[in-house]
């Protein structure tokens, strides 16, 4: 699904270039649940931006689903993002003057889908993340966890093949973070590739693979030891029962 070979990226900082990524080789298969970790300045957000076609690399080769991603016009890049990628951000990036349903429906507006149809689909996705009753509420009436659920529903509505989540639990308390991770894990179980940038060890241990960056290179790539005391482990799903979180992306 995602192949990076010898990826380099630099930014000009005054008179001196800042070499952020220094030869990244990485392959992520369809359906993986991956976390990218690293200290501030390690290059993890830059890497996510390149994977998400929000930024260009300077050297190397990037293939997304077999397509070479290089020197794209903004129009072509936007079309590929709309086709392949859904984004979830730490700051939620909801539009303050639109309610939850309208925020979720927004990607379908750009696909020229009628208001009636896109609002109906948005309601379906709010239902999937347990927020159907909050559809008419404005972002300032929602908790942090509810805002992130709205953002996740919005990221799913265009049926992407990859979800990129940049510190999706960074603004949330531990309990709410685990609820959001439960949703992302359920999304992954439906076959969608999920890549999460995080600095939190417990969040990374809820994924199936950890890629650790340091100074612009991959320092480690490993299967994490699962959390022993997380409600996300075991056969039951306390959070799903508690919050009525149900996902079936294919329906």
Short mmCIF file of C-alpha atoms in Angstrom, two decimals:
data_model
loop_
_atom_site.label_atom_id
_atom_site.label_comp_id
_atom_site.label_asym_id
_atom_site.label_seq_id
_atom_site.Cartn_x
_atom_site.Cartn_y
_atom_site.Cartn_z
CA UNK A 1 0.00 0.00 0.00
CA UNK A 2 2.73 2.51 1.04
CA UNK A 3 6.37 2.23 -0.07
CA UNK A 4 9.05 4.79 0.74
CA UNK A 5 12.59 4.40 -0.56
CA UNK A 6 15.45 6.68 0.50
CA UNK A 7 13.14 9.60 1.30
CA UNK A 8 14.87 12.88 2.12
CA UNK A 9 13.28 16.17 3.11
CA UNK A 10 14.89 19.50 4.00
CA UNK A 11 13.50 22.92 4.87
CA UNK A 12 15.26 26.23 4.44
CA UNK A 13 15.76 27.91 7.81
CA UNK A 14 17.26 31.30 7.13
CA UNK A 15 20.55 30.74 5.32
CA UNK A 16 20.87 27.11 6.37
CA UNK A 17 18.87 24.05 5.26
CA UNK A 18 17.36 21.86 7.97
CA UNK A 19 17.65 18.21 6.93
CA UNK A 20 14.57 16.63 8.56
CA UNK A 21 14.30 13.21 6.88
CA UNK A 22 17.61 11.53 6.04
CA UNK A 23 16.86 8.49 3.92
CA UNK A 24 13.65 6.81 5.08
CA UNK A 25 12.98 3.28 3.82
CA UNK A 26 9.56 2.04 4.86
CA UNK A 27 6.85 -0.29 3.66
CA UNK A 28 3.34 -0.41 5.16
CA UNK A 29 0.97 -3.08 3.89
CA UNK A 30 -2.76 -2.76 3.34
CA UNK A 31 -4.66 -3.22 6.61
CA UNK A 32 -1.78 -2.51 8.99
CA UNK A 33 -2.22 -0.56 12.24
CA UNK A 34 1.01 1.37 12.72
CA UNK A 35 2.23 4.04 15.12
CA UNK A 36 5.08 6.43 14.39
CA UNK A 37 6.96 7.65 17.44
CA UNK A 38 9.81 10.03 18.09
CA UNK A 39 10.77 13.09 20.06
CA UNK A 40 9.99 16.60 18.87
CA UNK A 41 12.04 17.29 15.75
CA UNK A 42 12.55 13.62 14.89
CA UNK A 43 10.64 14.00 11.62
CA UNK A 44 7.48 12.06 12.41
CA UNK A 45 4.99 14.78 11.39
CA UNK A 46 7.02 15.54 8.26
CA UNK A 47 6.89 11.86 7.36
CA UNK A 48 3.13 11.79 7.90
CA UNK A 49 2.70 14.89 5.73
CA UNK A 50 4.62 13.25 2.89
CA UNK A 51 2.58 10.05 3.18
CA UNK A 52 -0.58 12.20 3.19
CA UNK A 53 0.52 14.10 0.05
CA UNK A 54 0.47 17.35 2.03
CA UNK A 55 4.18 17.93 1.39
CA UNK A 56 6.71 16.86 -1.24
CA UNK A 57 9.89 14.92 -0.64
CA UNK A 58 13.21 16.15 -2.05
CA UNK A 59 14.82 12.82 -2.91
CA UNK A 60 13.76 9.19 -3.10
CA UNK A 61 10.60 7.47 -4.25
CA UNK A 62 7.13 7.30 -2.73
CA UNK A 63 4.53 4.87 -4.04
CA UNK A 64 0.91 4.85 -2.83
CA UNK A 65 -1.04 1.81 -3.97
CA UNK A 66 1.49 1.37 -6.76
CA UNK A 67 1.26 4.99 -7.93
CA UNK A 68 4.45 7.08 -7.89
CA UNK A 69 3.81 10.26 -5.91
CA UNK A 70 6.11 13.02 -7.15
CA UNK A 71 5.89 16.54 -8.54
CA UNK A 72 2.09 16.59 -8.45
CA UNK A 73 0.03 19.67 -9.15
CA UNK A 74 -2.11 20.73 -6.20
CA UNK A 75 -5.21 19.63 -8.14
CA UNK A 76 -3.80 16.14 -8.74
CA UNK A 77 -2.57 15.89 -5.15
CA UNK A 78 -6.01 16.87 -3.85
CA UNK A 79 -7.69 14.25 -6.04
CA UNK A 80 -5.39 11.53 -4.71
CA UNK A 81 -5.93 12.64 -1.12
CA UNK A 82 -9.70 12.54 -1.64
CA UNK A 83 -9.47 9.07 -3.16
CA UNK A 84 -7.08 7.44 -0.72
CA UNK A 85 -6.62 9.31 2.55
CA UNK A 86 -8.62 10.43 5.56
CA UNK A 87 -7.05 12.74 8.15
CA UNK A 88 -7.52 13.00 11.92
CA UNK A 89 -5.72 15.79 13.79
CA UNK A 90 -4.96 16.54 17.44
CA UNK A 91 -6.81 19.86 17.21
CA UNK A 92 -9.86 18.22 15.55
CA UNK A 93 -10.03 20.92 12.81
CA UNK A 94 -13.82 21.17 12.97
CA UNK A 95 -15.56 24.17 11.42
CA UNK A 96 -16.95 26.16 14.33
CA UNK A 97 -20.08 27.46 12.59
CA UNK A 98 -21.19 24.04 11.29
CA UNK A 99 -22.85 21.39 13.43
CA UNK A 100 -21.54 17.84 13.82
CA UNK A 101 -23.53 16.49 10.87
CA UNK A 102 -22.38 19.31 8.59
CA UNK A 103 -18.75 18.83 9.61
CA UNK A 104 -18.90 15.12 8.85
CA UNK A 105 -20.64 15.74 5.52
CA UNK A 106 -18.10 18.31 4.30
CA UNK A 107 -15.86 15.95 2.24
CA UNK A 108 -18.91 14.89 0.23
CA UNK A 109 -19.62 18.53 -0.65
CA UNK A 110 -16.37 18.55 -2.60
CA UNK A 111 -17.48 15.38 -4.37
CA UNK A 112 -20.57 17.27 -5.63
CA UNK A 113 -22.99 15.04 -3.71
CA UNK A 114 -26.37 16.65 -3.03
CA UNK A 115 -27.01 18.16 0.40
CA UNK A 116 -29.81 15.70 1.23
CA UNK A 117 -27.73 12.65 0.35
CA UNK A 118 -24.52 13.79 2.04
CA UNK A 119 -26.38 14.70 5.24
CA UNK A 120 -28.01 11.27 5.30
CA UNK A 121 -24.63 9.58 4.87
CA UNK A 122 -23.15 11.84 7.56
CA UNK A 123 -25.86 10.73 9.98
CA UNK A 124 -24.95 7.11 9.26
CA UNK A 125 -21.31 7.79 10.12
CA UNK A 126 -22.18 9.70 13.27
CA UNK A 127 -24.21 6.67 14.28
CA UNK A 128 -21.16 4.47 13.70
CA UNK A 129 -19.12 6.49 16.20
CA UNK A 130 -21.94 6.69 18.76
CA UNK A 131 -22.89 10.36 18.19
CA UNK A 132 -26.19 10.20 16.33
CA UNK A 133 -27.96 12.13 19.10
CA UNK A 134 -25.37 14.92 18.84
CA UNK A 135 -25.77 15.57 15.12
CA UNK A 136 -27.26 19.05 15.55
CA UNK A 137 -24.77 20.20 18.18
CA UNK A 138 -22.08 22.76 17.38
CA UNK A 139 -18.41 21.98 18.10
CA UNK A 140 -18.38 24.26 21.17
CA UNK A 141 -21.12 22.08 22.66
CA UNK A 142 -19.05 18.89 22.38
CA UNK A 143 -16.41 17.43 24.66
CA UNK A 144 -12.89 16.77 23.37
CA UNK A 145 -13.64 13.10 22.87
CA UNK A 146 -16.86 13.87 21.02
CA UNK A 147 -15.05 16.33 18.75
CA UNK A 148 -12.49 13.67 17.89
CA UNK A 149 -15.27 11.19 17.11
CA UNK A 150 -16.79 13.74 14.74
CA UNK A 151 -13.36 14.19 13.14
CA UNK A 152 -13.00 10.42 12.74
CA UNK A 153 -16.46 10.14 11.17
CA UNK A 154 -15.51 12.95 8.77
CA UNK A 155 -12.29 11.15 7.86
CA UNK A 156 -14.25 7.98 7.02
CA UNK A 157 -17.14 9.38 5.01
CA UNK A 158 -15.28 9.43 1.69
CA UNK A 159 -14.32 5.76 2.24
CA UNK A 160 -10.52 6.21 2.25
CA UNK A 161 -8.04 3.36 2.06
CA UNK A 162 -5.70 4.97 4.63
CA UNK A 163 -6.40 6.94 7.81
CA UNK A 164 -3.57 9.23 8.97
CA UNK A 165 -3.95 10.39 12.56
CA UNK A 166 -1.54 13.03 13.88
CA UNK A 167 -1.52 12.90 17.70
CA UNK A 168 -5.26 12.02 17.75
CA UNK A 169 -5.26 11.56 21.54
CA UNK A 170 -2.85 14.38 22.39
CA UNK A 171 -5.58 16.73 23.64
CA UNK A 172 -7.56 14.05 25.51
CA UNK A 173 -7.43 12.46 28.96
CA UNK A 174 -6.42 8.82 29.29
CA UNK A 175 -9.92 7.35 29.42
CA UNK A 176 -11.10 9.31 26.38
CA UNK A 177 -7.85 8.48 24.56
CA UNK A 178 -8.58 4.78 24.98
CA UNK A 179 -12.11 5.29 23.65
CA UNK A 180 -10.72 7.00 20.54
CA UNK A 181 -8.17 4.21 20.10
CA UNK A 182 -10.98 1.65 20.33
CA UNK A 183 -12.67 3.36 17.38
CA UNK A 184 -9.44 3.51 15.36
CA UNK A 185 -8.78 -0.16 16.07
CA UNK A 186 -12.28 -1.06 14.92
CA UNK A 187 -11.74 0.94 11.75
CA UNK A 188 -8.53 -1.00 11.15
CA UNK A 189 -10.38 -4.28 11.64
CA UNK A 190 -12.58 -3.31 8.68
CA UNK A 191 -9.46 -3.43 6.49
CA UNK A 192 -8.47 0.24 6.46
CA UNK A 193 -4.78 1.02 6.95
CA UNK A 194 -4.33 3.24 10.01
CA UNK A 195 -1.14 5.20 10.73
CA UNK A 196 -0.93 7.12 14.01
CA UNK A 197 1.72 9.64 15.00
CA UNK A 198 2.00 9.68 18.78
CA UNK A 199 4.51 10.46 21.53
CA UNK A 200 2.55 8.36 24.06
CA UNK A 201 3.94 4.90 24.77
CA UNK A 202 0.60 3.45 25.89
CA UNK A 203 -1.08 4.59 22.66
CA UNK A 204 1.69 3.06 20.53
CA UNK A 205 1.26 -0.21 22.39
CA UNK A 206 -2.36 -0.36 21.22
CA UNK A 207 -1.12 -0.59 17.63
CA UNK A 208 0.35 -3.65 15.92
CA UNK A 209 3.63 -2.10 14.80
CA UNK A 210 5.79 0.77 16.04
CA UNK A 211 8.17 2.78 13.85
CA UNK A 212 10.48 4.93 15.96
CA UNK A 213 12.24 7.90 14.39
CA UNK A 214 15.30 9.69 15.71
CA UNK A 215 17.06 12.57 13.96
CA UNK A 216 15.34 11.88 10.66
CA UNK A 217 16.06 8.15 10.38
CA UNK A 218 14.22 5.02 11.48
CA UNK A 219 15.80 3.96 14.76
CA UNK A 220 13.54 0.95 15.37
CA UNK A 221 10.68 -0.95 13.74
CA UNK A 222 9.03 -3.52 15.99
CA UNK A 223 5.89 -5.22 17.28
CA UNK A 224 5.02 -3.60 20.63
CA UNK A 225 4.24 -5.44 23.82
CA UNK A 226 0.46 -5.03 24.37
CA UNK A 227 -0.81 -3.17 27.41
CA UNK A 228 -1.77 -5.56 30.17
CA UNK A 229 -4.28 -3.33 31.98
CA UNK A 230 -6.06 -1.71 29.02
CA UNK A 231 -9.77 -2.14 28.45
CA UNK A 232 -8.84 -2.56 24.79
CA UNK A 233 -7.40 -6.00 25.51
CA UNK A 234 -9.35 -9.16 25.99
CA UNK A 235 -12.34 -10.60 24.18
CA UNK A 236 -14.87 -8.10 25.50
CA UNK A 237 -15.17 -4.42 24.67
CA UNK A 238 -16.19 -2.43 27.71
CA UNK A 239 -15.94 0.82 25.80
CA UNK A 240 -18.16 -0.36 23.00
CA UNK A 241 -20.80 -1.38 25.54
CA UNK A 242 -20.45 1.82 27.52
CA UNK A 243 -20.55 4.23 24.61
CA UNK A 244 -22.54 2.20 22.08
CA UNK A 245 -19.64 2.42 19.65
CA UNK A 246 -20.31 0.23 16.62
CA UNK A 247 -18.51 0.33 13.32
CA UNK A 248 -19.27 -1.43 10.10
CA UNK A 249 -17.51 0.60 7.44
CA UNK A 250 -18.68 -1.57 4.57
CA UNK A 251 -22.38 -0.94 5.06
#
